[in-house]
mmCIF file of C-alpha atoms in Angstrom:
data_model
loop_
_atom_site.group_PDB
_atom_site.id
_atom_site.type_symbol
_atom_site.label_atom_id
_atom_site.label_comp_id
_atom_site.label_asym_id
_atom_site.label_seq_id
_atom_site.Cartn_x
_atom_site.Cartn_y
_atom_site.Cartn_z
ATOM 1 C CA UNK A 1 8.268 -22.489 8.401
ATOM 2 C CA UNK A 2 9.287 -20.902 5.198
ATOM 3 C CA UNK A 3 12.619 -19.406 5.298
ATOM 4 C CA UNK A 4 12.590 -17.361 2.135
ATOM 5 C CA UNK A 5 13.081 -13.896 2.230
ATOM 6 C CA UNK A 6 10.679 -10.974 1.437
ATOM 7 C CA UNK A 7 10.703 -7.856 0.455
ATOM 8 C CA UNK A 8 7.037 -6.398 0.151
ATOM 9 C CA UNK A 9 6.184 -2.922 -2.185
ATOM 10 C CA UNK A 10 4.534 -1.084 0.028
ATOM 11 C CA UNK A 11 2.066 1.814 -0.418
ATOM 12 C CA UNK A 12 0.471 1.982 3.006
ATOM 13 C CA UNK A 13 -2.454 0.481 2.134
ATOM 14 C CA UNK A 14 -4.779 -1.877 2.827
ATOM 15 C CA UNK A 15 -4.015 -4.359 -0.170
ATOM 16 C CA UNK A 16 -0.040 -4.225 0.121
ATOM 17 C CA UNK A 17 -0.741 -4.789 3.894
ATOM 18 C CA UNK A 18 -3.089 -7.796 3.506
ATOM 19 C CA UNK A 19 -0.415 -9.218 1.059
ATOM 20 C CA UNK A 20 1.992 -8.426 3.887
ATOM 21 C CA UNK A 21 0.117 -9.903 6.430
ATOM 22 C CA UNK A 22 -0.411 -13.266 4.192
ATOM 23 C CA UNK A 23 2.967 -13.495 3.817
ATOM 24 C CA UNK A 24 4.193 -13.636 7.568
ATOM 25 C CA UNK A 25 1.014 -15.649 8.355
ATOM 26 C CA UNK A 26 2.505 -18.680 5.743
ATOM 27 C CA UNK A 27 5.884 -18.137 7.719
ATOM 28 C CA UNK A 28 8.211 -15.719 5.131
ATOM 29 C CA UNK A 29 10.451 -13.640 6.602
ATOM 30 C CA UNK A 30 9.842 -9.881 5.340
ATOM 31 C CA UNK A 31 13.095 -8.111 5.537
ATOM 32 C CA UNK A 32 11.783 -4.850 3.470
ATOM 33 C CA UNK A 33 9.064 -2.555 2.489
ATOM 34 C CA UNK A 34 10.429 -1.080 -1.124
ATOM 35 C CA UNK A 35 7.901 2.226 -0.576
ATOM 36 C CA UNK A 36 8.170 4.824 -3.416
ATOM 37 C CA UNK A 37 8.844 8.940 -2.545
ATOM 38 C CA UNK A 38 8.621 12.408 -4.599
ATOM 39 C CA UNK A 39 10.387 15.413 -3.572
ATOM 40 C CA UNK A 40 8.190 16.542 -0.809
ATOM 41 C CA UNK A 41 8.947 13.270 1.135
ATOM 42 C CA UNK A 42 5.166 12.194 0.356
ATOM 43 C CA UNK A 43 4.597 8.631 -0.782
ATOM 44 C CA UNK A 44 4.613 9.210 -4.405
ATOM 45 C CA UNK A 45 1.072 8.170 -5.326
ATOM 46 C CA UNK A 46 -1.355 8.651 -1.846
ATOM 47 C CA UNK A 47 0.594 12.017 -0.834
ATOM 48 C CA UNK A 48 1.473 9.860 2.796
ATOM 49 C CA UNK A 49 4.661 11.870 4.428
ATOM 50 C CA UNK A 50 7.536 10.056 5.226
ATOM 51 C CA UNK A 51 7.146 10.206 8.789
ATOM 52 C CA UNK A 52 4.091 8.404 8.747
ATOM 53 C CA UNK A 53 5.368 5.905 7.239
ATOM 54 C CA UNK A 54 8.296 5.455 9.109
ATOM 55 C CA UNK A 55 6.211 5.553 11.940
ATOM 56 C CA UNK A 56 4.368 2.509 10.326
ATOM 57 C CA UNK A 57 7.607 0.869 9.689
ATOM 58 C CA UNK A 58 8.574 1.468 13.120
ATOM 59 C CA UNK A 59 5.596 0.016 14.358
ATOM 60 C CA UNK A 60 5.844 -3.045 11.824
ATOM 61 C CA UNK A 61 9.590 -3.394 12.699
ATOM 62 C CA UNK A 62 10.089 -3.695 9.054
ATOM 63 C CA UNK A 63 12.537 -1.051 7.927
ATOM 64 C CA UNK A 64 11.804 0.836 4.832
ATOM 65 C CA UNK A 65 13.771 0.819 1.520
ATOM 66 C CA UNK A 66 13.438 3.718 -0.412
ATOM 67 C CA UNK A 67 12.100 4.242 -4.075
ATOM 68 C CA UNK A 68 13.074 8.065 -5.366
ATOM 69 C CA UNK A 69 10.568 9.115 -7.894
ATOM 70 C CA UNK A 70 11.943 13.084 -7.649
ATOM 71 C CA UNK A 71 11.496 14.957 -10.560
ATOM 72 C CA UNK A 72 14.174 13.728 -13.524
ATOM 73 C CA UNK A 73 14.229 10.070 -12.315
ATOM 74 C CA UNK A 74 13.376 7.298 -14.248
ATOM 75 C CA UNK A 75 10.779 5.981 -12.132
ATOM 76 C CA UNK A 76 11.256 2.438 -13.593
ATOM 77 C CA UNK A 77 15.253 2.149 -13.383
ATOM 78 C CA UNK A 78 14.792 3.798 -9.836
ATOM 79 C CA UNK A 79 12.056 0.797 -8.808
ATOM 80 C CA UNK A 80 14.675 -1.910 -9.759
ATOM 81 C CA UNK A 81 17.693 -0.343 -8.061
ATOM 82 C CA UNK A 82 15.693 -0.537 -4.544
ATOM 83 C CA UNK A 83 14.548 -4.218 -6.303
ATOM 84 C CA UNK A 84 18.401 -5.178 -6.450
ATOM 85 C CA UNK A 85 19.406 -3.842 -3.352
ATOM 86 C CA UNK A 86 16.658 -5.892 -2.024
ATOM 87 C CA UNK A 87 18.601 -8.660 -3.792
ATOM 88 C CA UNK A 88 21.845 -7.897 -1.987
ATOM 89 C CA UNK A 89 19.599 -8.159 1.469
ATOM 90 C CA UNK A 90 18.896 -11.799 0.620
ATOM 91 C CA UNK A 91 15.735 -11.189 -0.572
ATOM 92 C CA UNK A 92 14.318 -13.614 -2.961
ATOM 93 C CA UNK A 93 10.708 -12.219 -3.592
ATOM 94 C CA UNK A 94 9.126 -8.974 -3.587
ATOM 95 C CA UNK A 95 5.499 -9.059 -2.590
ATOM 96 C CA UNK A 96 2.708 -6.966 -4.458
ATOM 97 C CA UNK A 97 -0.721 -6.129 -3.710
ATOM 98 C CA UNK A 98 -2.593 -6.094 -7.026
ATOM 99 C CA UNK A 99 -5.626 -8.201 -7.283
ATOM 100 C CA UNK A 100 -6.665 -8.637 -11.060
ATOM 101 C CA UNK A 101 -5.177 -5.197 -13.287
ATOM 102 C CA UNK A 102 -3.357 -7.306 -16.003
ATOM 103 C CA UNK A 103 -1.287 -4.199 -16.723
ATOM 104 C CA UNK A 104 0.027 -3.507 -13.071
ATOM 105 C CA UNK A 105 0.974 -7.084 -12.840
ATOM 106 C CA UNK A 106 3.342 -7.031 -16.382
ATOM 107 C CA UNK A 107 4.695 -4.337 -15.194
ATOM 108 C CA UNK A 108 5.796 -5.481 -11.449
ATOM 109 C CA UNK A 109 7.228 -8.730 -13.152
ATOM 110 C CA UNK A 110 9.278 -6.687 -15.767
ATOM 111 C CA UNK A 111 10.840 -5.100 -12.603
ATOM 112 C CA UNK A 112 11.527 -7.904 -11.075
ATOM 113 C CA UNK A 113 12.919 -10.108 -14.275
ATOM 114 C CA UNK A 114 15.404 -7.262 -14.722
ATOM 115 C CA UNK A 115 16.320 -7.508 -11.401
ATOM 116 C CA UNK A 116 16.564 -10.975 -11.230
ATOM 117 C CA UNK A 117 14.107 -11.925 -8.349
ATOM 118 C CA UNK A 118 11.136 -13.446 -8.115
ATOM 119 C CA UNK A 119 7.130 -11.700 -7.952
ATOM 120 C CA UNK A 120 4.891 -12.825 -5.986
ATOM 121 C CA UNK A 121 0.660 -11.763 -5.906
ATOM 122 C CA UNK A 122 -0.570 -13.510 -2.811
ATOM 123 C CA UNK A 123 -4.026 -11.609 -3.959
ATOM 124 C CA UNK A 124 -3.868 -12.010 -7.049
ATOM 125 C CA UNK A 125 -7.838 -12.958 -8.719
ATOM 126 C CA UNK A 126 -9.549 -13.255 -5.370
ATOM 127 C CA UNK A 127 -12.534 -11.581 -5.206
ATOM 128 C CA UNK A 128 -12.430 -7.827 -4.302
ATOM 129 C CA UNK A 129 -14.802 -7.275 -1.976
ATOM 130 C CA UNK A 130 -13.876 -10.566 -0.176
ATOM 131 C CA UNK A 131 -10.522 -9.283 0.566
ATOM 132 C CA UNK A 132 -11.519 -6.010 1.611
ATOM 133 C CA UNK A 133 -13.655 -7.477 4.461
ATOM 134 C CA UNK A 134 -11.012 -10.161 5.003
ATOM 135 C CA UNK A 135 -9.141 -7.202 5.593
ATOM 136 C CA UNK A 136 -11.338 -5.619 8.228
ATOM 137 C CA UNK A 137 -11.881 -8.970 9.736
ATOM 138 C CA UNK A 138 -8.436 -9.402 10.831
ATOM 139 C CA UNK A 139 -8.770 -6.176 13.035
ATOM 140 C CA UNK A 140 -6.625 -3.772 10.617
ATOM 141 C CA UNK A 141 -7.323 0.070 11.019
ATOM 142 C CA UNK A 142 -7.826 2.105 8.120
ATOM 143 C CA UNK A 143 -8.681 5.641 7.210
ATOM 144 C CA UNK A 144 -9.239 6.726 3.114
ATOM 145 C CA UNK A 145 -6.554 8.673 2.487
ATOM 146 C CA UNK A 146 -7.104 9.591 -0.957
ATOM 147 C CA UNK A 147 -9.969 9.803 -3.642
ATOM 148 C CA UNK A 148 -11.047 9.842 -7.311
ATOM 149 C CA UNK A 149 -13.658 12.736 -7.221
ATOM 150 C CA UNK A 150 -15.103 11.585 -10.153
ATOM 151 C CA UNK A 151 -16.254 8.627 -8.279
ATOM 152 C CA UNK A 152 -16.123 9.738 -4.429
ATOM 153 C CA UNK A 153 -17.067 12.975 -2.742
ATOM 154 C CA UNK A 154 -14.810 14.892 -0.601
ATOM 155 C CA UNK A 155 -16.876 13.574 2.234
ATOM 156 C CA UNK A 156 -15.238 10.012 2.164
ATOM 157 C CA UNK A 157 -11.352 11.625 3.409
ATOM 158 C CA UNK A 158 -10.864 10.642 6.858
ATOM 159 C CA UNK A 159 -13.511 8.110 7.104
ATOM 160 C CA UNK A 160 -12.154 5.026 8.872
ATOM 161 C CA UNK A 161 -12.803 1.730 6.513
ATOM 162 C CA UNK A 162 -15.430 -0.171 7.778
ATOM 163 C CA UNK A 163 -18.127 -2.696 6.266
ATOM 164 C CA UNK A 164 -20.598 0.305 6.055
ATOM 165 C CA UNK A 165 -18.531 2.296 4.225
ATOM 166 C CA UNK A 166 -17.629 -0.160 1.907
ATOM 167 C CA UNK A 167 -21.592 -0.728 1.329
ATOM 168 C CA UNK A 168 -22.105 3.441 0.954
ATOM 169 C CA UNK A 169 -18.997 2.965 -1.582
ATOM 170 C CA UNK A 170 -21.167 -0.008 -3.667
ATOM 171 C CA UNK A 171 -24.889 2.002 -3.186
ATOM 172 C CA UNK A 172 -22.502 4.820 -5.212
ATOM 173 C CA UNK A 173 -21.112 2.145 -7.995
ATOM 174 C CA UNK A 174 -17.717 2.006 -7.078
ATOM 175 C CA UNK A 175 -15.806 -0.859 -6.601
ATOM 176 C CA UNK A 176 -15.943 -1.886 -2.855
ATOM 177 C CA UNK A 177 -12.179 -2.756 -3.097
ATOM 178 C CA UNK A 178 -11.460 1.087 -4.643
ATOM 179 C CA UNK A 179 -9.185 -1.214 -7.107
ATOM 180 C CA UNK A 180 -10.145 0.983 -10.399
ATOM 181 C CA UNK A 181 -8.497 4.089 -7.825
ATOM 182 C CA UNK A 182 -11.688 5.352 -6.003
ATOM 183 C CA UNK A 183 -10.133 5.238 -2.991
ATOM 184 C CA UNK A 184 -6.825 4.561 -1.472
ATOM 185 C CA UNK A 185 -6.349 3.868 2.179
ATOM 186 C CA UNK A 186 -3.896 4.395 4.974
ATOM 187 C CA UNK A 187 -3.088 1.372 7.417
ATOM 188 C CA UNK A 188 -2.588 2.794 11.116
ATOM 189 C CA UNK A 189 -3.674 -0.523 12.994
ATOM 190 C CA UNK A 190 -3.640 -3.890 13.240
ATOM 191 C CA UNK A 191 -2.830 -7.352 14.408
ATOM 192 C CA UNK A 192 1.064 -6.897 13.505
ATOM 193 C CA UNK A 193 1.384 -3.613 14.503
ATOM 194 C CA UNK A 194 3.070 -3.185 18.027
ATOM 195 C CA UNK A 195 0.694 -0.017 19.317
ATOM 196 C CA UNK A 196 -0.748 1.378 16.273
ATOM 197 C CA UNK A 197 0.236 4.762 14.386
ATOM 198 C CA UNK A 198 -0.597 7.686 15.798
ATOM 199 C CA UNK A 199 -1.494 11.375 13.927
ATOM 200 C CA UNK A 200 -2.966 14.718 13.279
ATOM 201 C CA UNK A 201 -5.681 15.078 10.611
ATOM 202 C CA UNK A 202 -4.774 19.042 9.317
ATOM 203 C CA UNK A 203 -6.763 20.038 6.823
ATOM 204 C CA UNK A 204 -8.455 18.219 3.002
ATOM 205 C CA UNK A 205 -7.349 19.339 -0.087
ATOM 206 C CA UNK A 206 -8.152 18.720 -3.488
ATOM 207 C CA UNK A 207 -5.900 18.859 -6.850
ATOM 208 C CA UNK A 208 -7.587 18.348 -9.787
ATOM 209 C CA UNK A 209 -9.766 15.528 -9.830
ATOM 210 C CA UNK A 210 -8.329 13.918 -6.517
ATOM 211 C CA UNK A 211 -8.669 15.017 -2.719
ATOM 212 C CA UNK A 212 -6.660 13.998 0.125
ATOM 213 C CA UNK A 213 -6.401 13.939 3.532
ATOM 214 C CA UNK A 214 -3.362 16.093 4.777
ATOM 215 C CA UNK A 215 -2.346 14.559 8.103
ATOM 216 C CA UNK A 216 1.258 14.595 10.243
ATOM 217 C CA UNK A 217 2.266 13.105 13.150
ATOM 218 C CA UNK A 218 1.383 13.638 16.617
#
């Protein structure tokens, strides 16, 4: 049993969840999900409110630890203040999700260096569409979320992850993994969730080149 503690950033999605999932499966004890929010209380990137998510946190029996990325903040300095206070938790390592973007990767160690703890990428150069049906395999729930219109149609918000959507997202070219940002997914399910999340789907809406899936909860 490993006794080091975690602290996981968190998006919601299927690859921070898989990384999650690794982690308690090799016996770490996850004390945190460091999950980033705007100004509307939406998950900065995938436009998931708050109360979803603390409905997933609930649910996980993880708490959250908040990243503010309002309007004015330093997005950076704000990332290694929840990074620290992780710290101050007795965390030793904070988890991430990326699988191979070179970039993304720099960038989650500069965090961490600054904040003195260590980065871990229990993903990290395994092959993309093998952990997206490792994923599934395990029994996790999924619905897409959000999309790249310039790769997906509209059609693809709200459709729950499965292995035939990832093949109708390879017939179209895409990465099955939606790693390059096709697609971004919302966790609701799964073997570590007491019950599963719960929620309304209201309406789609699309913002430039990018639709999403407005949903609250039930």
């Amino acid at each position: 049993m490993n006794k080091e503690k975690v602290v996981v950033s968190f998006s919601g999605g299927k690859d921070s969840t898989l990384s999650l999932y690794r982690m308690i499966k090799d016996g770490y004890k996850v004390i945190g999900l460091v999950v980033t929010f705007d100004t509307q209380n939406d998950s900065c990137f995938h436009k998931i409110p708050k109360e979803i998510l603390k409905s997933v946190s609930e649910e996980l029996e993880i708490p959250i630890i908040e990243v503010d990325c309002s309007d004015g903040k330093i997005y950076e300095e704000e990332f290694e203040r929840a990074l620290k206070k992780s710290k101050d938790m007795g965390a030793e390592i904070c988890v991430f999700g990326d699988i191979d973007i070179e970039a993304h990767k720099k960038w989650c160690l500069d965090r961490c260096n600054i904040a003195c703890i260590k980065g871990k990428f229990p993903l990290w150069q395994e092959d993309r569409e093998s952990l997206t049906n490792e994923f599934i395999n395990y029994g996790f729930k999924a619905i897409i979320k959000k999309v790249n219109l310039k790769a997906l149609g509209e059609e693809f918000l709200g459709k729950e992850l499965n292995k035939e959507v990832v093949n109708q997202v390879k017939e179209l070219g895409c990465d099955p993994s939606g790693e390059n940002g096709e697609y971004h997914t919302l966790v609701f399910d799964g073997p570590i969730f007491k019950q599963g999340v719960q929620f309304n789907i209201v309406n789609k809406e699309i913002m430039g080149d990018f639709g999403y899936l407005n949903i609250n909860n039930i």
